[in-house]
Amino acid sequence: MAHPEQPPAPVVHYPIPLHHPAAGAPLAIPAAGLPAVQSVQLPDGRIVTGYTLTPASPHPAPATRPVPAWAKTTALLAPTVGGGISAAGIGLSYAAPGLIAMSHALWSAAALIVAAVIAVPVLIRTARRATGSSSGTGSTTHITQNITATGLFGRANGTINHH
């Protein structure tokens, strides 16, 4: 792979004076009356004349307004809220095994309650059938009701029959 060419050496431009002091010509300074032109004598004795840049007047700074109270309050509360959230996260990380164990215990308790609600009537029904067939009195009682009423606010009459 070819190496890139070296850049050329920097070129230095020296100003050419209008009147060289060694030539014995009178030295005229054209900048005497112009405010934006200034003559400068270089270290080698030449005098260079050029325009000077006057710094522009800076724009006046905008009037500062006081910081609103809500901004101060928010700025003071932000680290507190952030610290509270981080403390809660650390606390939850320490409590996570216990919380998981408690959730498993609650699910176990819920399953036990559901099983009891379903199993207890089944056990009672099977116990009644077992005792009813062994004693020989396996007949069941049927109750019928006949209720009659006349009119919207009429008195109701009824009979109850045991069979």
PDB file of C-alpha atoms in Angstrom:
ATOM      1  CA  MET A   1       0.000   0.000   0.000  1.00  0.00           C
ATOM      2  CA  ALA A   2       1.447   3.355  -0.980  1.00  0.00           C
ATOM      3  CA  HIS A   3       2.034   6.007   1.662  1.00  0.00           C
ATOM      4  CA  PRO A   4       0.174   9.259   1.266  1.00  0.00           C
ATOM      5  CA  GLU A   5       2.228  12.172   0.098  1.00  0.00           C
ATOM      6  CA  GLN A   6       3.546  14.552   2.677  1.00  0.00           C
ATOM      7  CA  PRO A   7       1.759  17.880   2.743  1.00  0.00           C
ATOM      8  CA  PRO A   8       3.766  20.826   1.505  1.00  0.00           C
ATOM      9  CA  ALA A   9       5.535  23.034   3.975  1.00  0.00           C
ATOM     10  CA  PRO A  10       3.441  25.979   5.192  1.00  0.00           C
ATOM     11  CA  VAL A  11       3.806  29.112   3.118  1.00  0.00           C
ATOM     12  CA  VAL A  12       4.557  32.307   5.048  1.00  0.00           C
ATOM     13  CA  HIS A  13       3.594  35.606   3.497  1.00  0.00           C
ATOM     14  CA  TYR A  14       5.493  38.667   4.625  1.00  0.00           C
ATOM     15  CA  PRO A  15       3.955  42.076   4.002  1.00  0.00           C
ATOM     16  CA  ILE A  16       5.833  44.299   1.568  1.00  0.00           C
ATOM     17  CA  PRO A  17       6.399  47.751   3.093  1.00  0.00           C
ATOM     18  CA  LEU A  18       5.642  50.844   1.066  1.00  0.00           C
ATOM     19  CA  HIS A  19       8.758  52.654   2.282  1.00  0.00           C
ATOM     20  CA  HIS A  20      11.763  50.726   3.485  1.00  0.00           C
ATOM     21  CA  PRO A  21      13.653  52.557   6.248  1.00  0.00           C
ATOM     22  CA  ALA A  22      17.039  51.459   4.863  1.00  0.00           C
ATOM     23  CA  ALA A  23      16.383  53.254   1.566  1.00  0.00           C
ATOM     24  CA  GLY A  24      16.386  56.594   3.330  1.00  0.00           C
ATOM     25  CA  ALA A  25      12.955  57.553   2.058  1.00  0.00           C
ATOM     26  CA  PRO A  26      10.810  59.507   4.422  1.00  0.00           C
ATOM     27  CA  LEU A  27       8.574  57.322   6.569  1.00  0.00           C
ATOM     28  CA  ALA A  28       4.910  58.200   6.074  1.00  0.00           C
ATOM     29  CA  ILE A  29       2.348  56.805   8.462  1.00  0.00           C
ATOM     30  CA  PRO A  30      -1.008  56.860   6.697  1.00  0.00           C
ATOM     31  CA  ALA A  31      -2.890  55.806   9.790  1.00  0.00           C
ATOM     32  CA  ALA A  32      -2.531  59.088  11.596  1.00  0.00           C
ATOM     33  CA  GLY A  33      -6.020  60.399  10.933  1.00  0.00           C
ATOM     34  CA  LEU A  34      -8.098  57.257  10.360  1.00  0.00           C
ATOM     35  CA  PRO A  35      -9.613  55.607  13.422  1.00  0.00           C
ATOM     36  CA  ALA A  36      -9.943  52.102  11.919  1.00  0.00           C
ATOM     37  CA  VAL A  37      -6.401  51.989  10.499  1.00  0.00           C
ATOM     38  CA  GLN A  38      -3.357  51.355  12.628  1.00  0.00           C
ATOM     39  CA  SER A  39       0.392  51.155  11.921  1.00  0.00           C
ATOM     40  CA  VAL A  40       2.479  48.534  13.690  1.00  0.00           C
ATOM     41  CA  GLN A  41       6.282  48.247  13.700  1.00  0.00           C
ATOM     42  CA  LEU A  42       7.436  44.653  13.243  1.00  0.00           C
ATOM     43  CA  PRO A  43      10.502  43.263  15.084  1.00  0.00           C
ATOM     44  CA  ASP A  44      12.630  43.532  11.927  1.00  0.00           C
ATOM     45  CA  GLY A  45      11.981  47.289  11.743  1.00  0.00           C
ATOM     46  CA  ARG A  46       9.276  47.356   9.059  1.00  0.00           C
ATOM     47  CA  ILE A  47       6.060  49.256   9.680  1.00  0.00           C
ATOM     48  CA  VAL A  48       2.856  47.586   8.585  1.00  0.00           C
ATOM     49  CA  THR A  49      -0.425  49.433   8.250  1.00  0.00           C
ATOM     50  CA  GLY A  50      -3.764  47.693   8.346  1.00  0.00           C
ATOM     51  CA  TYR A  51      -7.342  47.904   9.416  1.00  0.00           C
ATOM     52  CA  THR A  52      -8.091  47.037  13.009  1.00  0.00           C
ATOM     53  CA  LEU A  53     -11.245  45.363  14.104  1.00  0.00           C
ATOM     54  CA  THR A  54     -13.003  47.114  16.888  1.00  0.00           C
ATOM     55  CA  PRO A  55     -14.800  44.718  19.164  1.00  0.00           C
ATOM     56  CA  ALA A  56     -18.509  44.968  18.761  1.00  0.00           C
ATOM     57  CA  SER A  57     -20.327  46.140  21.829  1.00  0.00           C
ATOM     58  CA  PRO A  58     -21.730  43.088  23.550  1.00  0.00           C
ATOM     59  CA  HIS A  59     -25.463  42.798  23.763  1.00  0.00           C
ATOM     60  CA  PRO A  60     -26.762  43.618  27.193  1.00  0.00           C
ATOM     61  CA  ALA A  61     -27.429  40.522  29.255  1.00  0.00           C
ATOM     62  CA  PRO A  62     -31.112  39.720  29.612  1.00  0.00           C
ATOM     63  CA  ALA A  63     -32.593  40.657  32.923  1.00  0.00           C
ATOM     64  CA  THR A  64     -32.386  37.738  35.286  1.00  0.00           C
ATOM     65  CA  ARG A  65     -35.594  36.591  36.824  1.00  0.00           C
ATOM     66  CA  PRO A  66     -35.786  34.867  40.187  1.00  0.00           C
ATOM     67  CA  VAL A  67     -36.247  31.114  40.190  1.00  0.00           C
ATOM     68  CA  PRO A  68     -39.926  30.223  40.812  1.00  0.00           C
ATOM     69  CA  ALA A  69     -40.801  28.534  44.081  1.00  0.00           C
ATOM     70  CA  TRP A  70     -42.215  25.458  42.357  1.00  0.00           C
ATOM     71  CA  ALA A  71     -38.890  24.920  40.563  1.00  0.00           C
ATOM     72  CA  LYS A  72     -36.990  25.132  43.846  1.00  0.00           C
ATOM     73  CA  THR A  73     -39.398  22.705  45.470  1.00  0.00           C
ATOM     74  CA  THR A  74     -39.144  20.278  42.572  1.00  0.00           C
ATOM     75  CA  ALA A  75     -35.356  20.501  42.588  1.00  0.00           C
ATOM     76  CA  LEU A  76     -35.281  19.753  46.307  1.00  0.00           C
ATOM     77  CA  LEU A  77     -37.784  16.902  46.098  1.00  0.00           C
ATOM     78  CA  ALA A  78     -36.258  15.149  43.087  1.00  0.00           C
ATOM     79  CA  PRO A  79     -33.317  13.582  44.991  1.00  0.00           C
ATOM     80  CA  THR A  80     -35.619  12.645  47.853  1.00  0.00           C
ATOM     81  CA  VAL A  81     -38.079  10.885  45.553  1.00  0.00           C
ATOM     82  CA  GLY A  82     -35.247   9.174  43.705  1.00  0.00           C
ATOM     83  CA  GLY A  83     -33.702   8.056  46.992  1.00  0.00           C
ATOM     84  CA  GLY A  84     -37.060   6.742  48.181  1.00  0.00           C
ATOM     85  CA  ILE A  85     -37.562   4.759  44.996  1.00  0.00           C
ATOM     86  CA  SER A  86     -34.073   3.280  45.234  1.00  0.00           C
ATOM     87  CA  ALA A  87     -34.625   2.413  48.922  1.00  0.00           C
ATOM     88  CA  ALA A  88     -37.916   0.735  48.024  1.00  0.00           C
ATOM     89  CA  GLY A  89     -36.159  -1.267  45.319  1.00  0.00           C
ATOM     90  CA  ILE A  90     -33.476  -2.393  47.745  1.00  0.00           C
ATOM     91  CA  GLY A  91     -36.116  -3.294  50.323  1.00  0.00           C
ATOM     92  CA  LEU A  92     -38.082  -5.316  47.784  1.00  0.00           C
ATOM     93  CA  SER A  93     -34.950  -7.137  46.698  1.00  0.00           C
ATOM     94  CA  TYR A  94     -34.335  -8.153  50.324  1.00  0.00           C
ATOM     95  CA  ALA A  95     -38.006  -9.033  50.890  1.00  0.00           C
ATOM     96  CA  ALA A  96     -38.498 -10.937  47.621  1.00  0.00           C
ATOM     97  CA  PRO A  97     -37.865 -14.451  49.026  1.00  0.00           C
ATOM     98  CA  GLY A  98     -40.296 -13.828  51.879  1.00  0.00           C
ATOM     99  CA  LEU A  99     -42.899 -12.345  49.531  1.00  0.00           C
ATOM    100  CA  ILE A 100     -42.613 -15.350  47.240  1.00  0.00           C
ATOM    101  CA  ALA A 101     -43.018 -17.710  50.201  1.00  0.00           C
ATOM    102  CA  MET A 102     -46.076 -15.759  51.416  1.00  0.00           C
ATOM    103  CA  SER A 103     -47.678 -15.872  47.973  1.00  0.00           C
ATOM    104  CA  HIS A 104     -47.162 -19.644  47.858  1.00  0.00           C
ATOM    105  CA  ALA A 105     -48.706 -19.935  51.333  1.00  0.00           C
ATOM    106  CA  LEU A 106     -51.713 -17.848  50.281  1.00  0.00           C
ATOM    107  CA  TRP A 107     -52.266 -19.968  47.182  1.00  0.00           C
ATOM    108  CA  SER A 108     -52.016 -23.106  49.315  1.00  0.00           C
ATOM    109  CA  ALA A 109     -54.557 -21.702  51.774  1.00  0.00           C
ATOM    110  CA  ALA A 110     -56.916 -20.778  48.926  1.00  0.00           C
ATOM    111  CA  ALA A 111     -56.593 -24.283  47.459  1.00  0.00           C
ATOM    112  CA  LEU A 112     -57.302 -25.796  50.878  1.00  0.00           C
ATOM    113  CA  ILE A 113     -60.462 -23.684  51.286  1.00  0.00           C
ATOM    114  CA  VAL A 114     -61.717 -24.614  47.812  1.00  0.00           C
ATOM    115  CA  ALA A 115     -61.021 -28.289  48.480  1.00  0.00           C
ATOM    116  CA  ALA A 116     -62.871 -28.079  51.810  1.00  0.00           C
ATOM    117  CA  VAL A 117     -65.894 -26.402  50.203  1.00  0.00           C
ATOM    118  CA  ILE A 118     -66.083 -29.165  47.620  1.00  0.00           C
ATOM    119  CA  ALA A 119     -65.050 -32.140  49.749  1.00  0.00           C
ATOM    120  CA  VAL A 120     -67.164 -31.572  52.877  1.00  0.00           C
ATOM    121  CA  PRO A 121     -70.577 -31.860  51.139  1.00  0.00           C
ATOM    122  CA  VAL A 122     -69.373 -34.905  49.219  1.00  0.00           C
ATOM    123  CA  LEU A 123     -68.259 -36.581  52.447  1.00  0.00           C
ATOM    124  CA  ILE A 124     -71.527 -35.724  54.201  1.00  0.00           C
ATOM    125  CA  ARG A 125     -73.553 -37.101  51.293  1.00  0.00           C
ATOM    126  CA  THR A 126     -71.596 -40.355  51.248  1.00  0.00           C
ATOM    127  CA  ALA A 127     -71.900 -40.658  55.030  1.00  0.00           C
ATOM    128  CA  ARG A 128     -75.702 -40.263  54.880  1.00  0.00           C
ATOM    129  CA  ARG A 129     -75.989 -42.869  52.168  1.00  0.00           C
ATOM    130  CA  ALA A 130     -73.861 -45.286  54.140  1.00  0.00           C
ATOM    131  CA  THR A 131     -75.875 -44.883  57.352  1.00  0.00           C
ATOM    132  CA  GLY A 132     -79.242 -44.862  55.574  1.00  0.00           C
ATOM    133  CA  SER A 133     -78.686 -48.195  53.772  1.00  0.00           C
ATOM    134  CA  SER A 134     -77.311 -50.015  56.804  1.00  0.00           C
ATOM    135  CA  SER A 135     -80.254 -49.187  59.131  1.00  0.00           C
ATOM    136  CA  GLY A 136     -82.924 -50.207  56.630  1.00  0.00           C
ATOM    137  CA  THR A 137     -84.794 -46.882  56.756  1.00  0.00           C
ATOM    138  CA  GLY A 138     -83.737 -45.684  53.368  1.00  0.00           C
ATOM    139  CA  SER A 139     -87.070 -43.988  52.512  1.00  0.00           C
ATOM    140  CA  THR A 140     -87.022 -40.279  51.944  1.00  0.00           C
ATOM    141  CA  THR A 141     -89.763 -37.830  52.921  1.00  0.00           C
ATOM    142  CA  HIS A 142     -91.459 -35.802  50.191  1.00  0.00           C
ATOM    143  CA  ILE A 143     -93.209 -32.613  51.112  1.00  0.00           C
ATOM    144  CA  THR A 144     -95.609 -30.926  48.688  1.00  0.00           C
ATOM    145  CA  GLN A 145     -97.241 -27.544  49.102  1.00  0.00           C
ATOM    146  CA  ASN A 146    -100.402 -26.283  47.448  1.00  0.00           C
ATOM    147  CA  ILE A 147    -100.929 -22.556  47.914  1.00  0.00           C
ATOM    148  CA  THR A 148    -103.780 -20.532  46.410  1.00  0.00           C
ATOM    149  CA  ALA A 149    -104.595 -16.821  46.578  1.00  0.00           C
ATOM    150  CA  THR A 150    -107.427 -14.808  45.057  1.00  0.00           C
ATOM    151  CA  GLY A 151    -106.892 -11.276  43.816  1.00  0.00           C
ATOM    152  CA  LEU A 152    -103.841  -9.096  43.950  1.00  0.00           C
ATOM    153  CA  PHE A 153    -103.944  -8.551  47.713  1.00  0.00           C
ATOM    154  CA  GLY A 154    -106.019 -11.604  48.561  1.00  0.00           C
ATOM    155  CA  ARG A 155    -105.273 -13.896  51.469  1.00  0.00           C
ATOM    156  CA  ALA A 156    -103.282 -17.008  50.630  1.00  0.00           C
ATOM    157  CA  ASN A 157    -104.424 -20.482  51.714  1.00  0.00           C
ATOM    158  CA  GLY A 158    -102.286 -23.570  51.461  1.00  0.00           C
ATOM    159  CA  THR A 159    -101.866 -27.196  52.437  1.00  0.00           C
ATOM    160  CA  ILE A 160     -98.703 -29.097  53.280  1.00  0.00           C
ATOM    161  CA  ASN A 161     -98.663 -32.867  52.581  1.00  0.00           C
ATOM    162  CA  HIS A 162     -96.084 -35.227  54.000  1.00  0.00           C
ATOM    163  CA  HIS A 163     -95.642 -38.466  52.073  1.00  0.00           C
TER     164      HIS A 163
END
